[in-house]
Coordinates of C-alpha atoms in Angstrom, one line a residue:
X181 CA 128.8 97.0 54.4
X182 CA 129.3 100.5 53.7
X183 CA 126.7 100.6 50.8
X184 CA 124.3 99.0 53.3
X185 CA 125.0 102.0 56.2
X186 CA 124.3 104.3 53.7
X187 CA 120.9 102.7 52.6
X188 CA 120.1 102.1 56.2
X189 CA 120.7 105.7 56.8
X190 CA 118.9 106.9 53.7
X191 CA 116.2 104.7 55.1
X192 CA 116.3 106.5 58.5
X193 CA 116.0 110.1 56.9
X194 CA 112.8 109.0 54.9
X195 CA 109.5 109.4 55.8
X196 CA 108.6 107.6 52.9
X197 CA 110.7 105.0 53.0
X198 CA 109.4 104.3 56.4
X199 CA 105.8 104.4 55.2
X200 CA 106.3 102.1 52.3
X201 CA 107.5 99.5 55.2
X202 CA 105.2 100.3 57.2
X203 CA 102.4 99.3 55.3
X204 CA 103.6 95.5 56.1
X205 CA 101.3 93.6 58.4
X206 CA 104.1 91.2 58.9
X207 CA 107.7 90.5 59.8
X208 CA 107.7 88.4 56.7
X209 CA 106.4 91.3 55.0
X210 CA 108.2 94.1 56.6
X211 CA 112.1 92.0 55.8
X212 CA 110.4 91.5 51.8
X213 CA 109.7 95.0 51.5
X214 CA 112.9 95.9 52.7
X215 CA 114.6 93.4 50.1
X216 CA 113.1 94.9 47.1
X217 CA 114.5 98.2 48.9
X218 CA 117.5 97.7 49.2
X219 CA 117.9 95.9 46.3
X220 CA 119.0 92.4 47.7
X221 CA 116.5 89.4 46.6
X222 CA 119.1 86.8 47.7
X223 CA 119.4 87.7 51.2
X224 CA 117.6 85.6 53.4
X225 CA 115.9 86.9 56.5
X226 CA 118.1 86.0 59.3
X227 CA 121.3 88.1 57.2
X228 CA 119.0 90.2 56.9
X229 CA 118.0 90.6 60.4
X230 CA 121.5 90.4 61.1
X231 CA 122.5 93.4 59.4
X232 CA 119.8 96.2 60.5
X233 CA 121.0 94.9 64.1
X234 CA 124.1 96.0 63.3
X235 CA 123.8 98.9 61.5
X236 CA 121.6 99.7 64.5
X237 CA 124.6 99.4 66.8
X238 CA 126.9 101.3 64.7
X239 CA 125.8 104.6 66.5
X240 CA 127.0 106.6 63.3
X241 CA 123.4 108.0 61.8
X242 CA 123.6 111.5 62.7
X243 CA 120.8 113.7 64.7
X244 CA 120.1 115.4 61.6
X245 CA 118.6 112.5 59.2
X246 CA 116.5 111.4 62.6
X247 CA 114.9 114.8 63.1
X248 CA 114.3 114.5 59.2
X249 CA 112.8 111.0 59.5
X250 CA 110.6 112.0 62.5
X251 CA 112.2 109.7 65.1
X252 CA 111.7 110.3 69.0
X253 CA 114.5 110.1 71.5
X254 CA 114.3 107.5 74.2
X255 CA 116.7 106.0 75.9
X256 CA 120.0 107.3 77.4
X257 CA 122.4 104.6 78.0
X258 CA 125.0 106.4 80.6
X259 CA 127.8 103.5 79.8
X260 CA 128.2 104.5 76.3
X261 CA 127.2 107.9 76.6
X262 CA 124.5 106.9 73.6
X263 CA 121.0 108.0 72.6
X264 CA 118.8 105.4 71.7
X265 CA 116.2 106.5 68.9
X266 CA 112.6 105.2 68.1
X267 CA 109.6 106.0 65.7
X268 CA 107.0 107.5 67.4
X269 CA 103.2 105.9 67.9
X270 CA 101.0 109.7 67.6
X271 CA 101.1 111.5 70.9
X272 CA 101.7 110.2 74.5
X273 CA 98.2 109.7 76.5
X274 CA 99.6 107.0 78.6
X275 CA 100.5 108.0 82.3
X276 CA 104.3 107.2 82.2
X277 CA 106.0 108.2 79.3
X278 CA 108.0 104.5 79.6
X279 CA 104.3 103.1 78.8
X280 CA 104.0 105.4 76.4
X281 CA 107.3 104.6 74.7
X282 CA 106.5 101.0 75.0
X283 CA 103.6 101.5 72.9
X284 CA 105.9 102.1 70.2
X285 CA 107.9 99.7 70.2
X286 CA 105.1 96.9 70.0
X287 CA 102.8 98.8 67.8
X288 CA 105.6 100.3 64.9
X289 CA 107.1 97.3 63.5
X290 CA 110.0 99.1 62.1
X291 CA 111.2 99.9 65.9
X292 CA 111.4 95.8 66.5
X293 CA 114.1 95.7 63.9
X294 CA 115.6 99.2 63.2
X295 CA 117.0 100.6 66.5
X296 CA 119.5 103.4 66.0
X297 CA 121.9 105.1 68.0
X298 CA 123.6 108.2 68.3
X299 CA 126.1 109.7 70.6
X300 CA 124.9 112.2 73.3
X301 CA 127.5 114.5 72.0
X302 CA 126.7 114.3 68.7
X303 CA 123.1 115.5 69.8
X304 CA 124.1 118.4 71.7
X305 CA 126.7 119.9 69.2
X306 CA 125.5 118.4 65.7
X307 CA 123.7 119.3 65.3
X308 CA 120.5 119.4 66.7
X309 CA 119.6 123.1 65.7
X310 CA 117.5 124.9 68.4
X311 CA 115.2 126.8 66.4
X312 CA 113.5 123.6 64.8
X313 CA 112.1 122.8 68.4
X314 CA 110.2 124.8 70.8
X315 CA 110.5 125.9 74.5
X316 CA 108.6 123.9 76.7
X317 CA 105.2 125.1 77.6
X318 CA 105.5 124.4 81.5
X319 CA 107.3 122.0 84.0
X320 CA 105.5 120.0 87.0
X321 CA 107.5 119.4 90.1
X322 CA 106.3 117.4 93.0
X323 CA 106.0 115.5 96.2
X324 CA 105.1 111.9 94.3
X325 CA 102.0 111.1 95.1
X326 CA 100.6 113.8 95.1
X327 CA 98.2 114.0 92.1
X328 CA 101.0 115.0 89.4
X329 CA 100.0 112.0 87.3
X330 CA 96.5 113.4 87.2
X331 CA 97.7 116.4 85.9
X332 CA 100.3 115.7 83.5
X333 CA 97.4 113.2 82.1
X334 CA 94.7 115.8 81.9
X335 CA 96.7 117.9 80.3
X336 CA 97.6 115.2 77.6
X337 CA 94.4 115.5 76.0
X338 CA 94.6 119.1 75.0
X339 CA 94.7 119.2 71.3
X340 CA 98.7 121.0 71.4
X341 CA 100.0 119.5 74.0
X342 CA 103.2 117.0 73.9
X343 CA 103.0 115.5 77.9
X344 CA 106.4 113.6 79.2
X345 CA 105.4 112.3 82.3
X346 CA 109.0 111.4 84.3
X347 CA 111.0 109.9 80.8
X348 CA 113.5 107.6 81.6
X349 CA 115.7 109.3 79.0
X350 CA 115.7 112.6 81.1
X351 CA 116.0 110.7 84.2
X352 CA 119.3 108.8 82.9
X353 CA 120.9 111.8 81.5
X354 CA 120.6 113.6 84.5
X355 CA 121.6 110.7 86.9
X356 CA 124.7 110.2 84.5
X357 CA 127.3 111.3 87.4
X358 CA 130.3 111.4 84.8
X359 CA 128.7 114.2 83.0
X360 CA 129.4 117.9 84.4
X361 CA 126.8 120.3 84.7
X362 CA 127.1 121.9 81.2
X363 CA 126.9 118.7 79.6
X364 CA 123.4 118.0 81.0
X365 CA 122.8 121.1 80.3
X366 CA 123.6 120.7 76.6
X367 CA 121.8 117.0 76.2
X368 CA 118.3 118.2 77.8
X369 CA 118.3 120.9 75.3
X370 CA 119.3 118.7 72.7
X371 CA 116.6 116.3 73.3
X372 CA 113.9 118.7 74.3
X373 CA 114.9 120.3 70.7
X374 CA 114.3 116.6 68.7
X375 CA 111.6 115.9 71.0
X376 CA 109.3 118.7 70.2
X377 CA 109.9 118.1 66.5
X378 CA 109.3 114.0 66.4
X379 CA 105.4 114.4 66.9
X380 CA 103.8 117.1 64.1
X381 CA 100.7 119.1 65.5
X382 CA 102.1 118.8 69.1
X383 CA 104.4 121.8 69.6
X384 CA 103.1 122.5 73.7
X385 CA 105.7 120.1 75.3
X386 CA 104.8 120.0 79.6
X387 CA 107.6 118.0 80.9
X388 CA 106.5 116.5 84.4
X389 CA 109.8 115.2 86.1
X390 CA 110.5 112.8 88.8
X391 CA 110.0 113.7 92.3
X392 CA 113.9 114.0 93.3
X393 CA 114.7 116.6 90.1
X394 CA 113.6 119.3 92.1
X395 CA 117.1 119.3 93.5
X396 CA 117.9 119.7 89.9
X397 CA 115.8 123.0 89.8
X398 CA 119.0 125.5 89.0
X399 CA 120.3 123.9 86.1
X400 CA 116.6 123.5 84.9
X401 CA 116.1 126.8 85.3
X402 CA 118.9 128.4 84.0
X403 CA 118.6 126.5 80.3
X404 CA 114.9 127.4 80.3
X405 CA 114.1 130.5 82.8
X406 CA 111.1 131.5 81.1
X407 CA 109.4 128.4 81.2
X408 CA 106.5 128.1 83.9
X409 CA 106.5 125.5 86.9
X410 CA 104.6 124.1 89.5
X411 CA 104.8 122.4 92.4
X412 CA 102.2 119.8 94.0
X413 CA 102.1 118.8 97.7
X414 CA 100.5 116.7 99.6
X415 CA 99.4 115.2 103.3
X416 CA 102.9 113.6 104.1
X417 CA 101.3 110.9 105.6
X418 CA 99.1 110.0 102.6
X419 CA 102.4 110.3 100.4
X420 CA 104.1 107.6 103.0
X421 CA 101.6 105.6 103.1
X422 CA 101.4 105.1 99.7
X423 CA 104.9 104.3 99.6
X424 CA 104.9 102.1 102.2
X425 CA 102.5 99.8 99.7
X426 CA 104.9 100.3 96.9
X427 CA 107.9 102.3 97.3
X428 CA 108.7 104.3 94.4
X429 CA 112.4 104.3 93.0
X430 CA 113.6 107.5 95.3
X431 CA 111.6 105.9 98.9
X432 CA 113.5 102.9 98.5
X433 CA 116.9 103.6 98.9
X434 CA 118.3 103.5 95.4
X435 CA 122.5 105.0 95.4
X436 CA 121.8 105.8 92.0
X437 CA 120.1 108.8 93.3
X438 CA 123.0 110.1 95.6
X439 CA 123.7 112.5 92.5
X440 CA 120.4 114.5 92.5
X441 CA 120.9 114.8 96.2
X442 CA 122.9 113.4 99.7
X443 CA 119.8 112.5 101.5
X444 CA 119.0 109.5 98.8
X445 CA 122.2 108.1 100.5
X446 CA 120.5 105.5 102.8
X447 CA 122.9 104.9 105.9
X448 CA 126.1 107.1 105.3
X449 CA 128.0 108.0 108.4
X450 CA 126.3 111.3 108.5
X451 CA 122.7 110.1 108.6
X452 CA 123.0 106.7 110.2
X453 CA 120.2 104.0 109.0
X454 CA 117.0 103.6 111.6
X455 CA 114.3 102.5 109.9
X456 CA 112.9 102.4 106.3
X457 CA 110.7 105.0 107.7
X458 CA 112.8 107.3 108.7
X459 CA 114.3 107.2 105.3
X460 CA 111.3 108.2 103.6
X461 CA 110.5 111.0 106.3
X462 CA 114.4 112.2 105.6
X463 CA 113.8 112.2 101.7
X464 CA 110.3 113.6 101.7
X465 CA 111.4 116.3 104.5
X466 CA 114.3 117.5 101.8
X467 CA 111.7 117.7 99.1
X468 CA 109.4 119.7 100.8
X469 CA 112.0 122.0 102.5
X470 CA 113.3 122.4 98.6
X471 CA 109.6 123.4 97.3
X472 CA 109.2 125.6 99.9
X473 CA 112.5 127.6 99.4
X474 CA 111.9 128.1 95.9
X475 CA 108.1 129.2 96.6
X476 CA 109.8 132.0 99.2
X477 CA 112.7 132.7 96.9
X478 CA 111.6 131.8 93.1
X479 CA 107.5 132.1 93.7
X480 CA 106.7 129.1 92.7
X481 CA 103.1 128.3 92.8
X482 CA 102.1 125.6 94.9
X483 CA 99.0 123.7 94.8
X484 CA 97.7 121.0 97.1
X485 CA 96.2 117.3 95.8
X486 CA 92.8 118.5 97.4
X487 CA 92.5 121.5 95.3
X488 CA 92.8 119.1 92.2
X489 CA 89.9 119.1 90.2
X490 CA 88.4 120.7 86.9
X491 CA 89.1 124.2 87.6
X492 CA 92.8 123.5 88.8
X493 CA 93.0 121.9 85.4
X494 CA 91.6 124.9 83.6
X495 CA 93.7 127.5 85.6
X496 CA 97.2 125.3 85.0
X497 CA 96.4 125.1 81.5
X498 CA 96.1 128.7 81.1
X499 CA 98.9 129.1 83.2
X500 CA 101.5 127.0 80.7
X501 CA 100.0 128.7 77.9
X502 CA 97.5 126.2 76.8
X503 CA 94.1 126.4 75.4
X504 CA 91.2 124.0 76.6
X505 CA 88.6 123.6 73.5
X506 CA 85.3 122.4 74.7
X507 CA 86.0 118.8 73.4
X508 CA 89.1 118.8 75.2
X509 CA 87.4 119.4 78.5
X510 CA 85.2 116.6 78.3
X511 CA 87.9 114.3 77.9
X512 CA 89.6 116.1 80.8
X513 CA 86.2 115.5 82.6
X514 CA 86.3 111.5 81.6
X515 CA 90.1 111.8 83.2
X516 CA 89.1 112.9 85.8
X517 CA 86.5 110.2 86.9
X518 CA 89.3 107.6 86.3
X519 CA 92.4 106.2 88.4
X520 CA 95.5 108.3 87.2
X521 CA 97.4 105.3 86.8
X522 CA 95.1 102.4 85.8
X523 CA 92.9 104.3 83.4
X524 CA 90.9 101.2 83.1
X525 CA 89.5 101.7 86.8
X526 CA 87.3 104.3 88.2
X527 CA 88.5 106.7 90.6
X528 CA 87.4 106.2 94.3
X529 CA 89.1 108.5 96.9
X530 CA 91.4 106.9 99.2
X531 CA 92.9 109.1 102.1
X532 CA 90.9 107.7 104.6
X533 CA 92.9 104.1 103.8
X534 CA 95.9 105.5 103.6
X535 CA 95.4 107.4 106.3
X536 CA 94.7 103.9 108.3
X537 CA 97.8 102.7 106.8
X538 CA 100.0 103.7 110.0
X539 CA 99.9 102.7 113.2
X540 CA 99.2 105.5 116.4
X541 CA 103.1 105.8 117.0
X542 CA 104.1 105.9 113.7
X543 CA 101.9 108.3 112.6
X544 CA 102.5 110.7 115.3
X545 CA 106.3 110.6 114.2
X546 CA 105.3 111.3 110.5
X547 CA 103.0 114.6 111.5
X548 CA 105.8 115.6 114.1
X549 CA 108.6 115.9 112.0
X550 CA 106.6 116.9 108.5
X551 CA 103.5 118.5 109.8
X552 CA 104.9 122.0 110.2
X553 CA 106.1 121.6 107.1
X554 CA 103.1 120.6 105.1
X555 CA 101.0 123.5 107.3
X556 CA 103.9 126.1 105.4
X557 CA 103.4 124.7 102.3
X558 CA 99.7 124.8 102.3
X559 CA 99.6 128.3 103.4
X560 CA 101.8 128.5 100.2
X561 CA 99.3 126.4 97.8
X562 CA 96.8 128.7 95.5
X563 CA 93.2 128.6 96.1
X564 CA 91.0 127.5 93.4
X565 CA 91.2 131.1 91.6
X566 CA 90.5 132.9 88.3
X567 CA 93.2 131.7 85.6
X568 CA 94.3 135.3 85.0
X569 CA 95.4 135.4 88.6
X570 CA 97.5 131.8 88.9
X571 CA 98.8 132.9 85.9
X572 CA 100.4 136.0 86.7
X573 CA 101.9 134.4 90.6

């Protein structure tokens, strides 16, 4: 077994191992390849099968020979404090990264069968060294629903850019509530460090996180103060009633989310249950009271969903850094015509429906409590400007 670890992790360190296998068109093929290999003709392929599942599970390939071997950080598993690894499919386009991420697993036949693991710590001290990776490019921040997909997907098809659109293994680590603050600290710049490496040619990584990390802004911050953010607002009724048609993970009550923040609590003693509603309008109030302290106390730059268009695209590009050739445009242009998260349907605005969404009473509660708000925060939002000016806010 211990010859067969070390062949497995020879195998993991070795782009050209990993090509050789990946010429099969087959599992058939893939488990013959791997035979002549490894140098075992009389295994058959169920032992065979048997054995890269567990030297999979072993969790004893160190960061180093992944990095060397090109493989892509996924999945945090908070139980066994564990990083789950996979081979990457060329860069993310998809608008969630966990679409993206499932892309590779059904397109690279190697990640149906080799599946390895290493321990968070051993990614933050082993191990992963810094200077191989690079410093994000720019952070998104908002609202949900509020046009971030749009962006984070436009910007996907400039020619540098590396685009995590909320990643489940950032959104694990950081819900992990038995880690402390420096150990977050340590395993976000551990994986934005193998990240940034696993996909050659894409060295501008834009990293748009879930709605409720803005209460994770300080420890975000402090690990990467240089990096540029934004925010994106929108009409808090058109944000509620698009939850109200499908509630996303931090509108519908989930206690995993008490760690990022109190107010994802739903019915503790302090802030007693009333309606789903109300929920939402106490979550989205927090989030938009949060964006518009750090606006007033970090300048933040805000922009609004209705100043979302070409030129936004341009000026945020420019703001993170990034260049815009003139092929890269068009495809932003052909993004732009299409629904941001079914890029097989055309775009057709939709406020007025959501708007239509509420009933008289409930709408009137919505624009009491957040309307003051969302007035602040648009006074806050950019116009449509020169680059060189959103730039330098």
């Amino acid at each position: 077994m211990h010859e067969l670890q070390a062949a497995f992790a020879e195998l993991i360190a070795s782009p050209r191992q990993q090509a050789l296998l990946q010429q099969a068109r087959s599992v058939e093929s893939l488990l013959a390849r791997l035979r002549r290999l490894w140098s075992l003709p009389a295994w058959s392929d169920a032992r065979l099968m048997q054995a890269l599942e567990q030297a999979s599970q072993a969790a004893a390939v160190p960061a180093t020979a992944l990095l060397a071997g090109g493989w892509l950080p996924h999945r945090y598993e908070a139980r066994t404090r564990s990083i789950q690894w996979c081979l990457p499919d060329g860069p993310a386009t998809e608008p969630f990264h966990d679409e993206y991420i499932s892309r590779c697993l059904q397109r690279r036949l190697l990640n149906q069968f080799i599946r390895p693991r290493t321990p968070l710590a051993g990614l933050c001290a082993d191990s992963v060294p810094r200077h191989l990776g690079h410093r994000p490019a720019g952070f998104i921040f908002h609202l949900s629903r509020c046009g971030s997909t749009l962006v984070s997907g436009s910007l996907s098809e400039l020619d540098s850019t590396l685009v995590l659109s909320e990643p489940p293994v950032f959104t694990e680590l950081l819900l992990d509530t038995s880690l402390d603050h420096t150990q977050k600290r340590e395993g976000i710049a551990g994986l934005v460090s193998a990240i940034t490496v696993a996909v050659p040619g894409r060295q501008d990584l834009v990293v748009k996180w879930n709605a409720w990390d803005i209460f994770q802004w300080e420890l975000l911050q402090d690990l990467y103060p240089e990096v540029p953010s934004l925010m994106l607002v929108r009409d808090p009724v058109e944000i509620l009633a698009s939850h109200h048609r499908q509630a996303g993970r931090h509108m519908s009550g989930d206690p995993s989310l008490a760690g990022a923040s109190p107010v994802f609590r739903c019915g503790r003693s302090s802030q007693p249950f009333v309606s789903m509603l109300d929920h939402r309008m106490r979550v989205l109030q927090a989030m938009m009271e949060r964006m518009r302290g750090l606006h007033e106390s970090r300048g933040v730059p805000v922009l609004h969903y209705s100043q979302l268009g070409a030129g936004a695209m341009e000026q945020i590009a420019r703001r993170f850094g990034l260049h815009a050739s003139e092929a890269a445009r068009q495809r932003i242009a052909v993004r732009l015509g299409r629904h941001a998260k079914a890029l097989d349907q055309r775009f057709s605005p939709d406020g007025q429906d959501k708007a239509a969404v509420f009933g008289e009473g409930d709408r009137q509660a919505i624009e009491a409590r957040l309307g003051p708000l969302h007035a602040q925060l648009l006074q806050c939002a950019h116009p449509l400007m020169d680059a060189e000016a959103l730039h330098a806010a």
